[in-house]
Short mmCIF file of C-alpha atoms and ligand atoms in Angstrom, two decimals:
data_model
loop_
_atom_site.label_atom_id
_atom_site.label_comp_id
_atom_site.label_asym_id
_atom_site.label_seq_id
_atom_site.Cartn_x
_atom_site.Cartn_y
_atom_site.Cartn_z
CA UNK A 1 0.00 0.00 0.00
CA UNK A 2 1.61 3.33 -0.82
CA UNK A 3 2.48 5.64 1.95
CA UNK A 4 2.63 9.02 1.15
CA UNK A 5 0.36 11.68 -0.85
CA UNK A 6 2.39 11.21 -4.07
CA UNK A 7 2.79 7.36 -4.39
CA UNK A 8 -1.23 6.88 -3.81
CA UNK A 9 -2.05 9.69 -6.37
CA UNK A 10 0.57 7.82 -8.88
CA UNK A 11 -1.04 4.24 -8.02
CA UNK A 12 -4.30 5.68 -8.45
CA UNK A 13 -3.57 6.76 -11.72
CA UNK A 14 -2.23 3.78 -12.88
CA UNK A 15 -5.28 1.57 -11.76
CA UNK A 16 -7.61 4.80 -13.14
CA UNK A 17 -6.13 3.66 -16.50
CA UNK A 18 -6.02 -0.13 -15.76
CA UNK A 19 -9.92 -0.14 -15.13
CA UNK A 20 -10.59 2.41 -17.57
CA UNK A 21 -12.50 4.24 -15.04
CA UNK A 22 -13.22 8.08 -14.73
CA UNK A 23 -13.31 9.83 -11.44
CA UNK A 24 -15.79 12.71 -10.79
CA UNK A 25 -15.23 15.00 -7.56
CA UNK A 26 -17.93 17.22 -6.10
CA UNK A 27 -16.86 20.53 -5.05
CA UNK A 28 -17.36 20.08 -1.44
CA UNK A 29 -14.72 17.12 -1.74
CA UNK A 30 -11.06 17.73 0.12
CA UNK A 31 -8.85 19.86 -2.32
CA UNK A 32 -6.00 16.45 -3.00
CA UNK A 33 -9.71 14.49 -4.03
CA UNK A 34 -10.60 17.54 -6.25
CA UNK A 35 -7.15 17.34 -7.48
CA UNK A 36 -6.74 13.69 -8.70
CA UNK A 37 -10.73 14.07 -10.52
CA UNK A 38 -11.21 13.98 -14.52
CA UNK A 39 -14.04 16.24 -13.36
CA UNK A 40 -14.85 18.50 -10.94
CA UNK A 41 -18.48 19.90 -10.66
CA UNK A 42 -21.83 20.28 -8.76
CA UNK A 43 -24.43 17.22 -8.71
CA UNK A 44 -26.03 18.01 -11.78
CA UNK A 45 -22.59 18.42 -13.85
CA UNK A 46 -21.43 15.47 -12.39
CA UNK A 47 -24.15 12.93 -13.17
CA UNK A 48 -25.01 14.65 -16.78
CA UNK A 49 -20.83 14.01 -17.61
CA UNK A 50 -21.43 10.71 -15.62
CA UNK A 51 -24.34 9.84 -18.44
CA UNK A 52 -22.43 11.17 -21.24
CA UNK A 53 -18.47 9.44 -20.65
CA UNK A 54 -17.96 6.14 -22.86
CA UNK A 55 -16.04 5.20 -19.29
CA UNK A 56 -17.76 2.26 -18.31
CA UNK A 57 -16.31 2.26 -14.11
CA UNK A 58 -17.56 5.71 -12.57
CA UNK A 59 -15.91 6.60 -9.35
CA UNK A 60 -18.23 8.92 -7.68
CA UNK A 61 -16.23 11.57 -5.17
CA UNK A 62 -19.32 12.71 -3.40
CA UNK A 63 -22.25 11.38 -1.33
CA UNK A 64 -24.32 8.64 -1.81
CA UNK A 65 -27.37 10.34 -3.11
CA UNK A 66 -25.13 11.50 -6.09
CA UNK A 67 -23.80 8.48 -7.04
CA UNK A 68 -27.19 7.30 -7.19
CA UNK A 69 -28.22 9.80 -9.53
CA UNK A 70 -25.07 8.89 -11.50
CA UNK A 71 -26.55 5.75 -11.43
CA UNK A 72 -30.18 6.55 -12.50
CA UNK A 73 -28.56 8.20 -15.57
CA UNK A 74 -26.19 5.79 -16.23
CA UNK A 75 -27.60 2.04 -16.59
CA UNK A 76 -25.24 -0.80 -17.22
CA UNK A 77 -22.13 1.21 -15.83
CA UNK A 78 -20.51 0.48 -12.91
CA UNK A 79 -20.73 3.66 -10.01
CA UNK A 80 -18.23 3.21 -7.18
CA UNK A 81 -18.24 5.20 -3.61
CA UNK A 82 -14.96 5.26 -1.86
CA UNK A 83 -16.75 5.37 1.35
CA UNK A 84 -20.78 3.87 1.27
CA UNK A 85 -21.01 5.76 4.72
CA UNK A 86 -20.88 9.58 3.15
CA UNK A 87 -24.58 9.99 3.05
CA UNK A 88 -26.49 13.53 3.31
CA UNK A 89 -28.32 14.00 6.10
CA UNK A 90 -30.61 16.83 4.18
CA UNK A 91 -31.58 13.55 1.67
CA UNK A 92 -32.45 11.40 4.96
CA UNK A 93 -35.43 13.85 5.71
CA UNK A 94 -37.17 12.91 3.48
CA UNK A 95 -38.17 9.34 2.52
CA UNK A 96 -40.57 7.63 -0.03
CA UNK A 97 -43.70 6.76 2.29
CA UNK A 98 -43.40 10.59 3.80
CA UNK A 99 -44.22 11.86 0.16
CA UNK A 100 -46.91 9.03 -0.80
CA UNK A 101 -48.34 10.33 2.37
CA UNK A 102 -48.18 13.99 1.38
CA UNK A 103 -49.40 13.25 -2.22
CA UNK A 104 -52.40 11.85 -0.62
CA UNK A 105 -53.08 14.77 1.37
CA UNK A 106 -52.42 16.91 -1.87
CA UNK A 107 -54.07 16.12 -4.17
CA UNK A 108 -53.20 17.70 -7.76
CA UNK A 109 -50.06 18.91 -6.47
CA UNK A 110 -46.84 18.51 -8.83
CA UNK A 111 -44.01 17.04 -6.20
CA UNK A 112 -40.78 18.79 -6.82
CA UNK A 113 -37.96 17.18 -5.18
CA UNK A 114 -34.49 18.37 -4.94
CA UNK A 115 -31.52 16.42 -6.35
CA UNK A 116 -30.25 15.63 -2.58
CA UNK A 117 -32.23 13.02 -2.23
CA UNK A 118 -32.61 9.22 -2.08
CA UNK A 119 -33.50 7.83 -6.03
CA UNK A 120 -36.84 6.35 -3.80
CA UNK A 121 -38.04 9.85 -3.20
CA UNK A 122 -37.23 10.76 -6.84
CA UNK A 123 -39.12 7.72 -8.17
CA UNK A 124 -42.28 9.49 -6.04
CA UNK A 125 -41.54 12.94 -7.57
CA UNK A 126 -42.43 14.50 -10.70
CA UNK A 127 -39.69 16.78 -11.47
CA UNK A 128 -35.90 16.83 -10.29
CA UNK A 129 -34.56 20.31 -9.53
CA UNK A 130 -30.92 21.53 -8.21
CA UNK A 131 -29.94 24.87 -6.48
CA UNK A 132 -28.85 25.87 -9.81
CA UNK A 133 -32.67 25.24 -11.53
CA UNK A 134 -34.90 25.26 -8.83
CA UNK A 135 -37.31 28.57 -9.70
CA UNK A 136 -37.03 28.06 -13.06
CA UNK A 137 -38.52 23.85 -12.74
CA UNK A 138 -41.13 25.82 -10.63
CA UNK A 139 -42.11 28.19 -13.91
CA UNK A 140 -42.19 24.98 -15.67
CA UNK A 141 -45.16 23.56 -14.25
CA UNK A 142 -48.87 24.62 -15.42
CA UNK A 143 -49.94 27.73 -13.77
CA UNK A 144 -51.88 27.49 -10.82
CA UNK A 145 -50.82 23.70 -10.09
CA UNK A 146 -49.77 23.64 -6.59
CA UNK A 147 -46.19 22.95 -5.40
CA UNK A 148 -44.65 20.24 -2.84
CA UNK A 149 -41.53 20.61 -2.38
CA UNK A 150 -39.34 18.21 -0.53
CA UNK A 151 -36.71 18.43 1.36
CA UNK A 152 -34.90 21.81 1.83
CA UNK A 153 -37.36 24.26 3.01
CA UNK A 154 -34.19 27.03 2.21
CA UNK A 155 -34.14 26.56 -1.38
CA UNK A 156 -38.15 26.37 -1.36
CA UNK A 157 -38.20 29.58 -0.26
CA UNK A 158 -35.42 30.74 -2.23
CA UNK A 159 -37.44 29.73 -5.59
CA UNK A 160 -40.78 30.87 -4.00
CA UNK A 161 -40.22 34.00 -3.65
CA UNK A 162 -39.27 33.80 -7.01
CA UNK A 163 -42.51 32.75 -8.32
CA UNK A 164 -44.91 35.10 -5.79
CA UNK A 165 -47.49 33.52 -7.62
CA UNK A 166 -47.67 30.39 -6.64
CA UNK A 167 -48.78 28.35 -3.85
CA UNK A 168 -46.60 26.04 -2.10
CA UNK A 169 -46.11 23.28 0.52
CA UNK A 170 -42.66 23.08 2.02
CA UNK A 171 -41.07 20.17 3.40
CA UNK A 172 -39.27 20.97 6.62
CA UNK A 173 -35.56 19.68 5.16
CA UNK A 174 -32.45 21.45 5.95
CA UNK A 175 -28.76 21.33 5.54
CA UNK A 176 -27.41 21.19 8.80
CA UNK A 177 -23.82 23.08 7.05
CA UNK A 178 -25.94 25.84 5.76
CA UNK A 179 -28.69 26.45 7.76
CA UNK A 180 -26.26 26.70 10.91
CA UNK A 181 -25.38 30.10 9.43
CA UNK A 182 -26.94 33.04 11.23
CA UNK A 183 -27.55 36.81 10.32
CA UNK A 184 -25.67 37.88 12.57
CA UNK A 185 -22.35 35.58 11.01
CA UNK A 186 -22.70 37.54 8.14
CA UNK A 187 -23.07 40.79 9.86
CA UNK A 188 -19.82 39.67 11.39
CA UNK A 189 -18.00 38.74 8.48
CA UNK A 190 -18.84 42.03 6.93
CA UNK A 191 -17.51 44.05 9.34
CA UNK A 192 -14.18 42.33 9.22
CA UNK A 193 -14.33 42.82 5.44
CA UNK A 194 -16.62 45.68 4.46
CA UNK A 195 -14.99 45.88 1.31
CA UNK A 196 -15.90 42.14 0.59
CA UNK A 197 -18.72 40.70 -1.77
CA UNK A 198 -21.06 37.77 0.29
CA UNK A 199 -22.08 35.49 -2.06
CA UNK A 200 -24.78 32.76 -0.51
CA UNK A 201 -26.00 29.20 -1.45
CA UNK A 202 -29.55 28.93 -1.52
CA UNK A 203 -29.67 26.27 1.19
CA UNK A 204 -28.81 28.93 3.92
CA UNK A 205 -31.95 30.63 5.71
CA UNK A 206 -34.34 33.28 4.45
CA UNK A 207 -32.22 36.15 6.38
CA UNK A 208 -28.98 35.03 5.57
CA UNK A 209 -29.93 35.29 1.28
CA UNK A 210 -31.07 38.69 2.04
CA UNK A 211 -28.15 40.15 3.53
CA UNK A 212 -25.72 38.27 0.95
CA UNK A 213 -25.05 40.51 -2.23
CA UNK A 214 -25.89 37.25 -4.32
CA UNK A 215 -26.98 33.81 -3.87
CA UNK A 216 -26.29 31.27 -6.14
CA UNK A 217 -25.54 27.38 -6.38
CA UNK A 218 -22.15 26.08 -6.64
CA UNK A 219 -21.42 26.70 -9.90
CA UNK A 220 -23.39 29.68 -9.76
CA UNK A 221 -20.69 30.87 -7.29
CA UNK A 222 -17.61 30.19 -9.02
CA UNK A 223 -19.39 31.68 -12.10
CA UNK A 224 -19.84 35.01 -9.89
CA UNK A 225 -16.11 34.87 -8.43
CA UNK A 226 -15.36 35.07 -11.85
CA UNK A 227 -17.02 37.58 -13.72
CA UNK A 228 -17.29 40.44 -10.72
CA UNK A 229 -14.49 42.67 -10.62
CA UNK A 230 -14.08 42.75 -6.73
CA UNK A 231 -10.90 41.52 -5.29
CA UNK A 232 -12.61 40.38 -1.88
CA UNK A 233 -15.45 37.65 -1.17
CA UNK A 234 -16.74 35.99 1.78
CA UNK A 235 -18.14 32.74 0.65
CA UNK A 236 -21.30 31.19 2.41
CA UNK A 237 -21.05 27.48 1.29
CA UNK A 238 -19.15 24.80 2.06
CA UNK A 239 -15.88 24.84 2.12
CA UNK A 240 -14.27 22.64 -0.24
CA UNK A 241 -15.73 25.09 -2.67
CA UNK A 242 -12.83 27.43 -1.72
CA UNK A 243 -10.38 25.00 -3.44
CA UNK A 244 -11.84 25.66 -7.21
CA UNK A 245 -11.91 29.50 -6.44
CA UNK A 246 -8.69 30.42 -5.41
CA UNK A 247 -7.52 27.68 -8.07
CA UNK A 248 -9.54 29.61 -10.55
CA UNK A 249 -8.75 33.28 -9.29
CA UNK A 250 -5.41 33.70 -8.50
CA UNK A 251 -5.43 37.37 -7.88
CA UNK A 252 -8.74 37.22 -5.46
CA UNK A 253 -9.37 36.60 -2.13
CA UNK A 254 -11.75 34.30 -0.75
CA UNK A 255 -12.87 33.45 3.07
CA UNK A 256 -14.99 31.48 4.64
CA UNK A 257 -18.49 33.48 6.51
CA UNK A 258 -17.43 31.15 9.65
CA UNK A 259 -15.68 28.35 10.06
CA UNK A 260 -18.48 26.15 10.69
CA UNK A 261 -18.93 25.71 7.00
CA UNK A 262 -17.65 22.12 6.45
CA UNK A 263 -19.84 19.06 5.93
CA UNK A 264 -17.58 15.96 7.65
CA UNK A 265 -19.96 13.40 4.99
CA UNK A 266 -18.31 15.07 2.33
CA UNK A 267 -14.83 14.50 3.64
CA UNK A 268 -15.40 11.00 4.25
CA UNK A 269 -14.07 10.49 0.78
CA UNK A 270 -10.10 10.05 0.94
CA UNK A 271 -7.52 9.14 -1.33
CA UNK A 272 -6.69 6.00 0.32
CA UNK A 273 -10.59 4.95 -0.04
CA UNK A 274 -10.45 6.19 -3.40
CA UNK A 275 -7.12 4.39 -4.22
CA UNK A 276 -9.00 0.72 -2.77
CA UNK A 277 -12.05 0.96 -4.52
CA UNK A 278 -10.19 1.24 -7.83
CA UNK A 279 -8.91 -2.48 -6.59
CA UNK A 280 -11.71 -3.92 -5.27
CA UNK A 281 -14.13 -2.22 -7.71
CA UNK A 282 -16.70 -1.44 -4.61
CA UNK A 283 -18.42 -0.45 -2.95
CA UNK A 284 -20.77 -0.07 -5.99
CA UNK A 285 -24.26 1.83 -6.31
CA UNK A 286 -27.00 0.52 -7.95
CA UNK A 287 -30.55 1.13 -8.06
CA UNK A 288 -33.09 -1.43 -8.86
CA UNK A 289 -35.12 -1.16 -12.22
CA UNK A 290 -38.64 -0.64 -10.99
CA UNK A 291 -36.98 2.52 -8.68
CA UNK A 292 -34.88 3.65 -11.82
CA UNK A 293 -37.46 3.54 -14.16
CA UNK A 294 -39.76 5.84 -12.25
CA UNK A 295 -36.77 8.03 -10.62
CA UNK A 296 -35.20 8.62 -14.72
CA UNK A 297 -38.46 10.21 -15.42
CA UNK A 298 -38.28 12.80 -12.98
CA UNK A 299 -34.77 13.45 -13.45
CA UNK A 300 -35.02 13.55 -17.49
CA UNK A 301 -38.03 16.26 -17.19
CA UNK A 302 -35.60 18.45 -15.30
CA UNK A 303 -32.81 17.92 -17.74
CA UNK A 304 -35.33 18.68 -20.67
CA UNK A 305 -36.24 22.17 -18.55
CA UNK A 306 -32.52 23.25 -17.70
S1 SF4 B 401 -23.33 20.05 2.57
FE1 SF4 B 401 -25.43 19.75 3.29
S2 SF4 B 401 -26.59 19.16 1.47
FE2 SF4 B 401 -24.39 18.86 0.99
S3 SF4 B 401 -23.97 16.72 1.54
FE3 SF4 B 401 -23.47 17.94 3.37
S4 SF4 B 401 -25.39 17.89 4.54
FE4 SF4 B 401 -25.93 17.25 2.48
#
């Protein structure tokens, strides 16, 4: 077994080639897991490059709800998880009886369910949406129909307000990472940094988007970084994303709204788990047929919108 940084990114390489496998790295992942990717990008990148690669082994840097949605995309390939314990605990609020139950109570309503969640829920849903799409999957639907939408009450808000008029149902989901962050962090941050640009993910509360000068997903964020001509940012997402934006912007700063901002499933992933699933080819993710025929369709409608 190698022993240091270098010899398991140089064996991991070799067996990368060996198995003819392609490695995909969320942004939250730690910077030397971003580093050893083929591709580095938010949920929705990741499984759409996931469904479009001739590579037949997929190793999935992320948690388990994306690798199923690699998964759903990608029939007859083989998804790998370094670690099958990196779940997210926003995509455990929410499970498949809880929405047949709310359906029932709802009649008519169109179920949207975010992308962090189990391909169970999905197969219950009728559209997919991500923090990137989210308001604009809401416009999609016919007006009038009424909205569930499961499980991150944040980013239901976040595209709610964005369509005033509509009426919706909210789930009471969180991310414990984002939702942690208070007002009165950002108030803080500020005044260390007045000069500083807050950019927000959509999964933080109500009064934490309003005091941010943007809010936007993942990509969304790097895409700001880029573009806006301020030197100084305070970031209010997890912080793995800091990796890609300092990579990206050389010349800008970039700091965390508090330090609280890390989500330990995401760092589950490590080189040495990534290194032994290459060998062992597992752990592996696979969702059955009946639950991927019904989840595809939800996730397809979405990718048809966006
Ligand atoms: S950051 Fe939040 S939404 Fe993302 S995996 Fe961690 S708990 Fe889930």
């Amino acid at each position: 077994m190698p022993v240091n940084n270098e010899q398991l990114v140089g064996e991991i390489k070799r067996l990368k080639q060996e198995r003819e496998a392609l490695i995909l790295s969320h942004y939250y992942q730690l910077s030397e897991v971003q580093d050893i990717a083929d591709f580095i990008g938010d949920s929705l990148e990741l499984s759409r490059r996931a469904a479009s690669t001739p590579a037949k082994v997929l190793v999935f840097c992320g948690v388990h709800f994306m690798a199923e949605t690699a998964a759903i995309l990608s029939p007859g390939k083989i998804v790998l998880i370094p670690d099958l314990e990196a779940g997210c605990p926003l995509a455990a609020m929410v499970t498949a009886p809880d929405v047949q139950e709310m359906k029932k109570r709802l009649p008519g309503a169109a179920v949207i369910c975010y992308v962090n969640t189990t391909a169970a829920v999905k197969a219950e849903s009728d559209v997919v949406c991500t923090s990137a799409n989210a308001a604009q999957v809401v416009k999609s639907l016919p007006p009038g129909q009424k909205v569930l939408f499961v499980p991150d009450k944040n980013l239901g808000y976040h595209a709610a307000r964005q369509n005033p008029d509509r009426e919706f149902v909210f789930w009471e989901g969180y991310c414990h990472v984002h939702d942690r962050i208070s007002a009165e962090d950002i108030i803080t941050a500020r005044q260390a940094n007045p000069a500083a640009m807050v950019v927000a993910h959509p999964e933080c509360r109500p009064e934490v988007v309003d005091l941010a000068d943007e809010t936007a997903s993942t990509s969304g964020i790097l895409r700001y970084a880029r573009e806006n001509p301020a030197r100084d940012f305070i970031i209010v997402t997890e912080q793995g994303l800091l990796h890609q934006l300092r990579k990206e912007n050389p010349g800008k700063s970039f700091n965390l709204a508090s330090p609280a901002l890390v989500c330990p499933e995401m760092k589950k992933i490590t080189l040495e788990k990534v290194l032994r699933c290459l060998v062992t080819l597992g752990p592996r993710v696979e969702v059955p047929s009946p639950v991927r025929e019904r989840a595809v369709r939800a996730v397809e409608r979405m990718l048809n919108i966006s």
